Amino acid sequence: MPHHQLTDLYPREKLATALPPPGGWRPLPPAADRAAWGRLPASTRGRLLDLTARHLADELPPLPPDGFADFGQTGDRQRYEHAYFARRTRLNAAVLRTLLVGPGAATAELDAVVRLICAEITWCLPAHELSHDMRGDPAPDRARPTVDLFAADTAALLAHTRLLVGDELPPETDRVLVREVRTRVLAPFRERDDWWWLGRSGERLNNWTSWIVSNVLPAALLLEESADTLLDSVVRAVETLDRYLACAPDDGGCDEGIWYWWRSGASYFECLESLADATGDPSALALPSTAALARYPVTAHIAGDWYVNFADGRPLLGQVEPGLLHRYGVRVGEPEVAALAAATPPADSLAAPDVSLARLVTPLLDADWRSAGPGPAPLPAQRWLPDTELLVARERAGDPEGLFLATKGGHNGEFHNHNDVGSFVLAHRGRPVVIDLGVGTYSRKTFGPDRYDIWTMGSAWHNLPLVGGHQQAAGARHSAREVAATLTEASAALSLDLAATWPEEAGVERWERTLTLRRADGTDPAEVSVTDRWRLAWPPESLALHLVTTHPVDVGPTPGSLLLGAPGHRVLLGYDAAAFSLEAEERAVGDPRLTSVWGPTVHRVRLIATTPAAEGHTRLTFRAAPRADADA
């Protein structure tokens, strides 16, 4: 892939003449334009007014003055972040209410929360702060502000607030808003080269790059002081996005997980959209890479609200704004992407950071989106992403009712990595049965050296073998080998050698895993199979196959069969009862981020080899449970 796609399209000399003057870019009308904002359908207006009333009634907690030291000493992120994001949620609600009702609807709230945010010592979160005190605790330095994801988010929030409801702010508040955005975010972005997410030293780039640039770029277009500083900011944004694009896989996949696509691929689209609208040149929207990134949510979609959630993905996305996805699909000519958006319900909250002001407001004036109406999700029969090494397949295209398989290769040094090479997700009738747990509430440990001590991160709580008590090891060298996908009308299969994913002391010389979804052929029903063939350097002390599932496991109708999953979604697992004994475990789930998806407990099936051997093979099969058992 060429590394200068965007700089070729938007060279400095072209931007110098194409960009509007500072403050001349007006992508949205102000609240005073009642003709524009009065066109919203009554149902949309009523729903959003209810949301704004709910959020404006919430008590605003104080920002803990010891939040940075507390994070340094305990690793807790939530105490500070809860109050931090509550302020930004309040501003979302106050701006939106003013747009819906008209000027004067939330003037006091607007002024108060803008002043609170501008008075914060930093807009960076404790977990991201680069400056530290003598004890090593994060300690913001006003003279050298850290630009992280949420400092940039805050800059864009305030810039859009000024665009939409700036007339509501007293002159002094407006002056402080502009000064703080320029000082805390725009100048450091423009002037400093040491941000890793710029990629200037060859760093691997991820969602941080596109997420930050998607906020800095509109903030610069709205608030930069001079034509020269605006040009410098946009040129730097374009160069940075080229480096991001050079790190993105050609297949458009997101190894960070589906939630992060909304802050990676979707943010990249927002960057290009801002460039196109500001310069009048939409060429970048026609790049094949832009369309490839757009398709990932369609690939990762299981059915309804459920998504494939490898890495730190969320299986239930929740608070996303489908209007953005629709606009992306339309502007790059991907009708399946637009169709998925039409099948996705809007967010039922205004809470930051999941909901950002521009993403919330822009679709409200999109006539194409307003007229799209609900529709079925595309649900393609199968997709293979060769760079990301992700295979998804379903029993019947367009039908959520049958079996669904998603499985991955890759390596254990991916962004937001879990040690999960060769793992899989199995769904039936639109709901996961053999699951990927996802990620719990973030803490310092989540992104520290002890990450894989967290039980949801290691391979033992993924759908993988445990060899001699050894889990898979972390690091990019622990990767799948000889990866091959075979897709036909009758079936979809992924085969891969997992031997390198274990540490050397496990003695794994070869572990060939083949995962197949075979469609019904008129004689036999549809089936998912997982076949393992292994060769070890010595007989292991123990060998077990693990399957993580949602509900208590029931014995099936025949020896060597188990019923897995929730009533109405059950599958029948077949295994070799002569070679493997069964151990079923229940684990309490105390983390609210996990319990909101899976409930208070999850379950693990351990199929334990009765005579562990250095060489062997076995096959697991999954079929839809007989109807009486499925609904039991």
PDB file of C-alpha atoms in Angstrom, residues 273-519:
ATOM      1  CA  GLU A 273     -15.169  13.926   5.717  1.00  0.00           C
ATOM      2  CA  SER A 274     -13.838  17.060   7.413  1.00  0.00           C
ATOM      3  CA  LEU A 275     -11.109  17.365   4.781  1.00  0.00           C
ATOM      4  CA  ALA A 276     -13.583  16.853   1.952  1.00  0.00           C
ATOM      5  CA  ASP A 277     -16.054  19.375   3.302  1.00  0.00           C
ATOM      6  CA  ALA A 278     -13.417  21.976   4.144  1.00  0.00           C
ATOM      7  CA  THR A 279     -11.537  21.747   0.843  1.00  0.00           C
ATOM      8  CA  GLY A 280     -14.382  20.823  -1.499  1.00  0.00           C
ATOM      9  CA  ASP A 281     -12.349  17.776  -2.631  1.00  0.00           C
ATOM     10  CA  PRO A 282     -13.828  14.372  -1.654  1.00  0.00           C
ATOM     11  CA  SER A 283     -11.142  12.332  -3.477  1.00  0.00           C
ATOM     12  CA  ALA A 284      -9.992  10.493  -0.343  1.00  0.00           C
ATOM     13  CA  LEU A 285     -13.479   9.057   0.131  1.00  0.00           C
ATOM     14  CA  ALA A 286     -13.006   7.146  -3.136  1.00  0.00           C
ATOM     15  CA  LEU A 287      -9.838   5.345  -2.003  1.00  0.00           C
ATOM     16  CA  PRO A 288     -10.229   1.535  -1.803  1.00  0.00           C
ATOM     17  CA  SER A 289      -8.785   1.615   1.707  1.00  0.00           C
ATOM     18  CA  THR A 290     -11.587   3.899   2.864  1.00  0.00           C
ATOM     19  CA  ALA A 291     -14.242   1.477   1.629  1.00  0.00           C
ATOM     20  CA  ALA A 292     -12.393  -1.512   3.115  1.00  0.00           C
ATOM     21  CA  LEU A 293     -12.409   0.104   6.561  1.00  0.00           C
ATOM     22  CA  ALA A 294     -16.136   0.786   6.219  1.00  0.00           C
ATOM     23  CA  ARG A 295     -16.988  -2.892   5.765  1.00  0.00           C
ATOM     24  CA  TYR A 296     -15.619  -4.181   9.058  1.00  0.00           C
ATOM     25  CA  PRO A 297     -18.814  -3.731  11.149  1.00  0.00           C
ATOM     26  CA  VAL A 298     -20.764  -5.763   8.568  1.00  0.00           C
ATOM     27  CA  THR A 299     -18.171  -8.515   8.850  1.00  0.00           C
ATOM     28  CA  ALA A 300     -18.185  -8.469  12.662  1.00  0.00           C
ATOM     29  CA  HIS A 301     -21.986  -8.380  13.031  1.00  0.00           C
ATOM     30  CA  ILE A 302     -23.610 -11.533  14.401  1.00  0.00           C
ATOM     31  CA  ALA A 303     -27.270 -10.428  14.561  1.00  0.00           C
ATOM     32  CA  GLY A 304     -29.348  -7.824  16.347  1.00  0.00           C
ATOM     33  CA  ASP A 305     -27.171  -6.021  18.890  1.00  0.00           C
ATOM     34  CA  TRP A 306     -24.536  -8.788  18.997  1.00  0.00           C
ATOM     35  CA  TYR A 307     -21.074  -8.507  17.453  1.00  0.00           C
ATOM     36  CA  VAL A 308     -17.919 -10.581  17.301  1.00  0.00           C
ATOM     37  CA  ASN A 309     -15.859  -9.211  20.168  1.00  0.00           C
ATOM     38  CA  PHE A 310     -12.317 -10.512  19.883  1.00  0.00           C
ATOM     39  CA  ALA A 311      -9.656  -8.423  21.673  1.00  0.00           C
ATOM     40  CA  ASP A 312     -11.149  -5.625  23.812  1.00  0.00           C
ATOM     41  CA  GLY A 313     -14.333  -5.540  21.786  1.00  0.00           C
ATOM     42  CA  ARG A 314     -17.773  -5.339  23.316  1.00  0.00           C
ATOM     43  CA  PRO A 315     -20.258  -8.023  22.232  1.00  0.00           C
ATOM     44  CA  LEU A 316     -23.151  -5.599  22.782  1.00  0.00           C
ATOM     45  CA  LEU A 317     -22.151  -2.239  21.344  1.00  0.00           C
ATOM     46  CA  GLY A 318     -24.852  -0.173  22.995  1.00  0.00           C
ATOM     47  CA  GLN A 319     -24.218   3.544  22.674  1.00  0.00           C
ATOM     48  CA  VAL A 320     -23.256   4.063  19.037  1.00  0.00           C
ATOM     49  CA  GLU A 321     -24.750   6.539  16.602  1.00  0.00           C
ATOM     50  CA  PRO A 322     -25.832   4.635  13.482  1.00  0.00           C
ATOM     51  CA  GLY A 323     -26.252   7.859  11.496  1.00  0.00           C
ATOM     52  CA  LEU A 324     -22.471   8.066  11.238  1.00  0.00           C
ATOM     53  CA  LEU A 325     -22.277   4.504   9.910  1.00  0.00           C
ATOM     54  CA  HIS A 326     -25.009   5.251   7.369  1.00  0.00           C
ATOM     55  CA  ARG A 327     -23.228   8.354   6.145  1.00  0.00           C
ATOM     56  CA  TYR A 328     -19.988   6.407   5.828  1.00  0.00           C
ATOM     57  CA  GLY A 329     -21.658   3.699   3.749  1.00  0.00           C
ATOM     58  CA  VAL A 330     -23.388   6.205   1.472  1.00  0.00           C
ATOM     59  CA  ARG A 331     -20.340   8.400   0.898  1.00  0.00           C
ATOM     60  CA  VAL A 332     -18.051   5.490  -0.026  1.00  0.00           C
ATOM     61  CA  GLY A 333     -20.631   3.501  -2.010  1.00  0.00           C
ATOM     62  CA  GLU A 334     -21.057   0.550   0.355  1.00  0.00           C
ATOM     63  CA  PRO A 335     -24.797  -0.217   0.537  1.00  0.00           C
ATOM     64  CA  GLU A 336     -24.336  -3.072   3.036  1.00  0.00           C
ATOM     65  CA  VAL A 337     -22.778  -0.620   5.492  1.00  0.00           C
ATOM     66  CA  ALA A 338     -25.713   1.751   5.100  1.00  0.00           C
ATOM     67  CA  ALA A 339     -28.109  -1.183   5.524  1.00  0.00           C
ATOM     68  CA  LEU A 340     -26.464  -2.209   8.790  1.00  0.00           C
ATOM     69  CA  ALA A 341     -26.865   1.351  10.037  1.00  0.00           C
ATOM     70  CA  ALA A 342     -30.579   1.255   9.223  1.00  0.00           C
ATOM     71  CA  ALA A 343     -30.878  -1.939  11.283  1.00  0.00           C
ATOM     72  CA  THR A 344     -29.063  -0.424  14.300  1.00  0.00           C
ATOM     73  CA  PRO A 345     -31.073   1.378  16.992  1.00  0.00           C
ATOM     74  CA  PRO A 346     -29.856   4.822  18.064  1.00  0.00           C
ATOM     75  CA  ALA A 347     -28.084   5.388  21.337  1.00  0.00           C
ATOM     76  CA  ASP A 348     -30.418   5.743  24.306  1.00  0.00           C
ATOM     77  CA  SER A 349     -27.950   7.915  26.205  1.00  0.00           C
ATOM     78  CA  LEU A 350     -25.916  11.068  25.662  1.00  0.00           C
ATOM     79  CA  ALA A 351     -23.132   9.850  27.947  1.00  0.00           C
ATOM     80  CA  ALA A 352     -19.539  10.638  27.080  1.00  0.00           C
ATOM     81  CA  PRO A 353     -17.190   9.156  26.019  1.00  0.00           C
ATOM     82  CA  ASP A 354     -19.321   6.725  24.011  1.00  0.00           C
ATOM     83  CA  VAL A 355     -21.426   9.568  22.580  1.00  0.00           C
ATOM     84  CA  SER A 356     -19.691  12.606  21.115  1.00  0.00           C
ATOM     85  CA  LEU A 357     -21.451  15.835  20.232  1.00  0.00           C
ATOM     86  CA  ALA A 358     -20.599  15.940  16.516  1.00  0.00           C
ATOM     87  CA  ARG A 359     -21.587  12.301  16.025  1.00  0.00           C
ATOM     88  CA  LEU A 360     -24.837  12.908  17.851  1.00  0.00           C
ATOM     89  CA  VAL A 361     -25.847  16.096  16.073  1.00  0.00           C
ATOM     90  CA  THR A 362     -24.633  15.700  12.473  1.00  0.00           C
ATOM     91  CA  PRO A 363     -27.058  12.882  11.511  1.00  0.00           C
ATOM     92  CA  LEU A 364     -30.021  14.933  12.713  1.00  0.00           C
ATOM     93  CA  LEU A 365     -29.750  17.150   9.624  1.00  0.00           C
ATOM     94  CA  ASP A 366     -28.927  14.307   7.207  1.00  0.00           C
ATOM     95  CA  ALA A 367     -31.990  13.975   4.989  1.00  0.00           C
ATOM     96  CA  ASP A 368     -30.827  10.622   3.577  1.00  0.00           C
ATOM     97  CA  TRP A 369     -30.491   9.209   7.070  1.00  0.00           C
ATOM     98  CA  ARG A 370     -33.840  10.586   8.213  1.00  0.00           C
ATOM     99  CA  SER A 371     -35.546   8.903   5.266  1.00  0.00           C
ATOM    100  CA  ALA A 372     -33.632   5.599   5.512  1.00  0.00           C
ATOM    101  CA  GLY A 373     -36.066   3.959   7.894  1.00  0.00           C
ATOM    102  CA  PRO A 374     -35.477   0.669   9.705  1.00  0.00           C
ATOM    103  CA  GLY A 375     -34.521  -2.346   7.626  1.00  0.00           C
ATOM    104  CA  PRO A 376     -32.889  -5.771   7.829  1.00  0.00           C
ATOM    105  CA  ALA A 377     -29.175  -6.153   8.463  1.00  0.00           C
ATOM    106  CA  PRO A 378     -27.193  -7.527   5.500  1.00  0.00           C
ATOM    107  CA  LEU A 379     -25.774 -10.632   7.297  1.00  0.00           C
ATOM    108  CA  PRO A 380     -23.456 -11.914   4.527  1.00  0.00           C
ATOM    109  CA  ALA A 381     -22.941 -15.675   4.223  1.00  0.00           C
ATOM    110  CA  GLN A 382     -19.198 -15.489   4.902  1.00  0.00           C
ATOM    111  CA  ARG A 383     -16.225 -13.135   4.977  1.00  0.00           C
ATOM    112  CA  TRP A 384     -12.492 -13.775   5.177  1.00  0.00           C
ATOM    113  CA  LEU A 385     -10.085 -10.993   6.107  1.00  0.00           C
ATOM    114  CA  PRO A 386      -6.646 -12.341   5.089  1.00  0.00           C
ATOM    115  CA  ASP A 387      -4.545  -9.623   6.741  1.00  0.00           C
ATOM    116  CA  THR A 388      -6.436  -9.581  10.021  1.00  0.00           C
ATOM    117  CA  GLU A 389      -6.926 -13.372   9.779  1.00  0.00           C
ATOM    118  CA  LEU A 390     -10.580 -13.255  10.735  1.00  0.00           C
ATOM    119  CA  LEU A 391     -13.178 -15.652   9.316  1.00  0.00           C
ATOM    120  CA  VAL A 392     -16.925 -15.305   9.857  1.00  0.00           C
ATOM    121  CA  ALA A 393     -19.579 -17.569   8.374  1.00  0.00           C
ATOM    122  CA  ARG A 394     -23.271 -18.172   8.915  1.00  0.00           C
ATOM    123  CA  GLU A 395     -25.586 -20.970   7.962  1.00  0.00           C
ATOM    124  CA  ARG A 396     -27.697 -18.858   5.589  1.00  0.00           C
ATOM    125  CA  ALA A 397     -27.035 -15.401   4.198  1.00  0.00           C
ATOM    126  CA  GLY A 398     -29.445 -12.784   5.505  1.00  0.00           C
ATOM    127  CA  ASP A 399     -30.841 -15.115   8.193  1.00  0.00           C
ATOM    128  CA  PRO A 400     -29.904 -14.704  11.869  1.00  0.00           C
ATOM    129  CA  GLU A 401     -31.590 -17.946  12.913  1.00  0.00           C
ATOM    130  CA  GLY A 402     -28.959 -20.529  12.001  1.00  0.00           C
ATOM    131  CA  LEU A 403     -25.466 -21.321  13.230  1.00  0.00           C
ATOM    132  CA  PHE A 404     -22.784 -18.634  13.114  1.00  0.00           C
ATOM    133  CA  LEU A 405     -19.017 -19.083  13.437  1.00  0.00           C
ATOM    134  CA  ALA A 406     -16.284 -16.484  13.893  1.00  0.00           C
ATOM    135  CA  THR A 407     -12.675 -17.494  14.373  1.00  0.00           C
ATOM    136  CA  LYS A 408      -9.283 -15.855  14.252  1.00  0.00           C
ATOM    137  CA  GLY A 409      -5.609 -16.400  13.626  1.00  0.00           C
ATOM    138  CA  GLY A 410      -3.262 -13.462  14.083  1.00  0.00           C
ATOM    139  CA  HIS A 411      -0.739 -13.176  16.903  1.00  0.00           C
ATOM    140  CA  ASN A 412      -0.567 -12.389  20.596  1.00  0.00           C
ATOM    141  CA  GLY A 413       0.983  -8.964  20.218  1.00  0.00           C
ATOM    142  CA  GLU A 414      -2.017  -7.251  18.669  1.00  0.00           C
ATOM    143  CA  PHE A 415      -3.387  -3.967  19.962  1.00  0.00           C
ATOM    144  CA  HIS A 416      -5.727  -4.595  22.896  1.00  0.00           C
ATOM    145  CA  ASN A 417      -4.536  -8.170  22.646  1.00  0.00           C
ATOM    146  CA  HIS A 418      -5.956 -11.204  24.363  1.00  0.00           C
ATOM    147  CA  ASN A 419      -3.959 -14.436  24.136  1.00  0.00           C
ATOM    148  CA  ASP A 420      -6.551 -16.000  21.880  1.00  0.00           C
ATOM    149  CA  VAL A 421      -4.999 -17.178  18.598  1.00  0.00           C
ATOM    150  CA  GLY A 422      -7.238 -19.922  17.186  1.00  0.00           C
ATOM    151  CA  SER A 423     -10.173 -19.135  19.443  1.00  0.00           C
ATOM    152  CA  PHE A 424     -13.719 -18.842  18.146  1.00  0.00           C
ATOM    153  CA  VAL A 425     -17.241 -17.609  18.825  1.00  0.00           C
ATOM    154  CA  LEU A 426     -20.281 -19.748  18.053  1.00  0.00           C
ATOM    155  CA  ALA A 427     -23.770 -18.268  17.929  1.00  0.00           C
ATOM    156  CA  HIS A 428     -27.172 -19.800  17.286  1.00  0.00           C
ATOM    157  CA  ARG A 429     -30.350 -17.961  16.416  1.00  0.00           C
ATOM    158  CA  GLY A 430     -28.598 -14.632  16.738  1.00  0.00           C
ATOM    159  CA  ARG A 431     -27.043 -15.032  20.184  1.00  0.00           C
ATOM    160  CA  PRO A 432     -23.548 -16.175  21.240  1.00  0.00           C
ATOM    161  CA  VAL A 433     -23.400 -19.610  22.876  1.00  0.00           C
ATOM    162  CA  VAL A 434     -19.657 -20.351  22.901  1.00  0.00           C
ATOM    163  CA  ILE A 435     -18.400 -16.914  23.785  1.00  0.00           C
ATOM    164  CA  ASP A 436     -15.524 -14.503  23.979  1.00  0.00           C
ATOM    165  CA  LEU A 437     -15.911 -12.791  27.348  1.00  0.00           C
ATOM    166  CA  GLY A 438     -14.472  -9.491  26.169  1.00  0.00           C
ATOM    167  CA  VAL A 439     -12.914  -7.003  28.544  1.00  0.00           C
ATOM    168  CA  GLY A 440     -13.889  -5.795  31.993  1.00  0.00           C
ATOM    169  CA  THR A 441     -13.604  -2.366  33.564  1.00  0.00           C
ATOM    170  CA  TYR A 442     -10.307  -0.696  32.734  1.00  0.00           C
ATOM    171  CA  SER A 443      -7.711  -0.173  35.437  1.00  0.00           C
ATOM    172  CA  ARG A 444      -3.973   0.452  35.451  1.00  0.00           C
ATOM    173  CA  LYS A 445      -3.458  -3.325  35.300  1.00  0.00           C
ATOM    174  CA  THR A 446      -5.370  -3.560  32.013  1.00  0.00           C
ATOM    175  CA  PHE A 447      -2.576  -1.839  30.108  1.00  0.00           C
ATOM    176  CA  GLY A 448       0.350  -2.758  32.331  1.00  0.00           C
ATOM    177  CA  PRO A 449       2.825  -5.618  32.543  1.00  0.00           C
ATOM    178  CA  ASP A 450       0.329  -7.733  34.513  1.00  0.00           C
ATOM    179  CA  ARG A 451      -2.374  -7.575  31.838  1.00  0.00           C
ATOM    180  CA  TYR A 452      -2.457 -11.332  31.339  1.00  0.00           C
ATOM    181  CA  ASP A 453      -2.991 -11.979  35.016  1.00  0.00           C
ATOM    182  CA  ILE A 454      -6.535 -10.720  34.369  1.00  0.00           C
ATOM    183  CA  TRP A 455      -8.574 -13.872  33.902  1.00  0.00           C
ATOM    184  CA  THR A 456     -10.442 -12.635  30.813  1.00  0.00           C
ATOM    185  CA  MET A 457      -7.177 -11.930  28.958  1.00  0.00           C
ATOM    186  CA  GLY A 458      -5.440 -15.313  29.105  1.00  0.00           C
ATOM    187  CA  SER A 459      -6.080 -18.268  26.832  1.00  0.00           C
ATOM    188  CA  ALA A 460      -7.471 -20.442  29.659  1.00  0.00           C
ATOM    189  CA  TRP A 461     -10.725 -18.459  29.509  1.00  0.00           C
ATOM    190  CA  HIS A 462     -10.878 -18.533  25.731  1.00  0.00           C
ATOM    191  CA  ASN A 463     -11.985 -21.455  23.590  1.00  0.00           C
ATOM    192  CA  LEU A 464      -8.569 -23.046  23.306  1.00  0.00           C
ATOM    193  CA  PRO A 465      -6.492 -26.009  24.480  1.00  0.00           C
ATOM    194  CA  LEU A 466      -4.504 -25.974  27.702  1.00  0.00           C
ATOM    195  CA  VAL A 467      -1.348 -28.071  27.224  1.00  0.00           C
ATOM    196  CA  GLY A 468       0.444 -29.382  30.315  1.00  0.00           C
ATOM    197  CA  GLY A 469      -1.094 -26.501  32.247  1.00  0.00           C
ATOM    198  CA  HIS A 470       0.445 -23.989  29.835  1.00  0.00           C
ATOM    199  CA  GLN A 471      -1.592 -21.141  28.393  1.00  0.00           C
ATOM    200  CA  GLN A 472      -0.658 -19.308  25.213  1.00  0.00           C
ATOM    201  CA  ALA A 473       2.094 -16.723  25.617  1.00  0.00           C
ATOM    202  CA  ALA A 474       1.989 -12.992  24.890  1.00  0.00           C
ATOM    203  CA  GLY A 475       3.954 -11.329  22.120  1.00  0.00           C
ATOM    204  CA  ALA A 476       3.853 -11.025  18.351  1.00  0.00           C
ATOM    205  CA  ARG A 477       6.134 -14.038  17.821  1.00  0.00           C
ATOM    206  CA  HIS A 478       3.445 -16.232  19.359  1.00  0.00           C
ATOM    207  CA  SER A 479       1.404 -16.376  16.180  1.00  0.00           C
ATOM    208  CA  ALA A 480      -0.599 -18.633  13.939  1.00  0.00           C
ATOM    209  CA  ARG A 481       1.327 -20.353  11.144  1.00  0.00           C
ATOM    210  CA  GLU A 482       0.228 -21.902   7.852  1.00  0.00           C
ATOM    211  CA  VAL A 483      -3.067 -20.036   7.963  1.00  0.00           C
ATOM    212  CA  ALA A 484      -5.485 -20.966   5.188  1.00  0.00           C
ATOM    213  CA  ALA A 485      -9.175 -20.190   4.671  1.00  0.00           C
ATOM    214  CA  THR A 486     -11.394 -22.130   2.291  1.00  0.00           C
ATOM    215  CA  LEU A 487     -14.771 -20.646   1.380  1.00  0.00           C
ATOM    216  CA  THR A 488     -17.340 -22.382  -0.807  1.00  0.00           C
ATOM    217  CA  GLU A 489     -21.115 -22.344  -1.073  1.00  0.00           C
ATOM    218  CA  ALA A 490     -21.240 -25.495   1.047  1.00  0.00           C
ATOM    219  CA  SER A 491     -18.835 -24.517   3.815  1.00  0.00           C
ATOM    220  CA  ALA A 492     -16.296 -22.112   5.240  1.00  0.00           C
ATOM    221  CA  ALA A 493     -13.173 -23.316   7.019  1.00  0.00           C
ATOM    222  CA  LEU A 494     -10.030 -21.941   8.630  1.00  0.00           C
ATOM    223  CA  SER A 495      -6.988 -24.116   9.280  1.00  0.00           C
ATOM    224  CA  LEU A 496      -3.917 -22.973  11.174  1.00  0.00           C
ATOM    225  CA  ASP A 497      -0.969 -24.281  13.162  1.00  0.00           C
ATOM    226  CA  LEU A 498      -1.032 -22.973  16.734  1.00  0.00           C
ATOM    227  CA  ALA A 499       2.262 -24.486  17.898  1.00  0.00           C
ATOM    228  CA  ALA A 500       4.097 -21.154  18.117  1.00  0.00           C
ATOM    229  CA  THR A 501       1.446 -19.617  20.365  1.00  0.00           C
ATOM    230  CA  TRP A 502       2.631 -21.607  23.398  1.00  0.00           C
ATOM    231  CA  PRO A 503       5.874 -21.016  25.279  1.00  0.00           C
ATOM    232  CA  GLU A 504       8.727 -23.407  24.471  1.00  0.00           C
ATOM    233  CA  GLU A 505       8.362 -25.237  27.786  1.00  0.00           C
ATOM    234  CA  ALA A 506       4.951 -26.507  26.639  1.00  0.00           C
ATOM    235  CA  GLY A 507       6.764 -28.666  24.076  1.00  0.00           C
ATOM    236  CA  VAL A 508       4.218 -28.115  21.315  1.00  0.00           C
ATOM    237  CA  GLU A 509       5.773 -29.005  17.965  1.00  0.00           C
ATOM    238  CA  ARG A 510       2.574 -28.823  15.950  1.00  0.00           C
ATOM    239  CA  TRP A 511      -1.054 -28.094  16.745  1.00  0.00           C
ATOM    240  CA  GLU A 512      -3.226 -28.023  13.676  1.00  0.00           C
ATOM    241  CA  ARG A 513      -6.702 -26.665  14.325  1.00  0.00           C
ATOM    242  CA  THR A 514      -9.392 -26.621  11.632  1.00  0.00           C
ATOM    243  CA  LEU A 515     -12.671 -24.830  12.281  1.00  0.00           C
ATOM    244  CA  THR A 516     -15.466 -25.405   9.792  1.00  0.00           C
ATOM    245  CA  LEU A 517     -19.035 -24.288   9.321  1.00  0.00           C
ATOM    246  CA  ARG A 518     -20.743 -26.784   7.017  1.00  0.00           C
ATOM    247  CA  ARG A 519     -24.149 -25.771   5.705  1.00  0.00           C
TER     248      ARG A 519
END
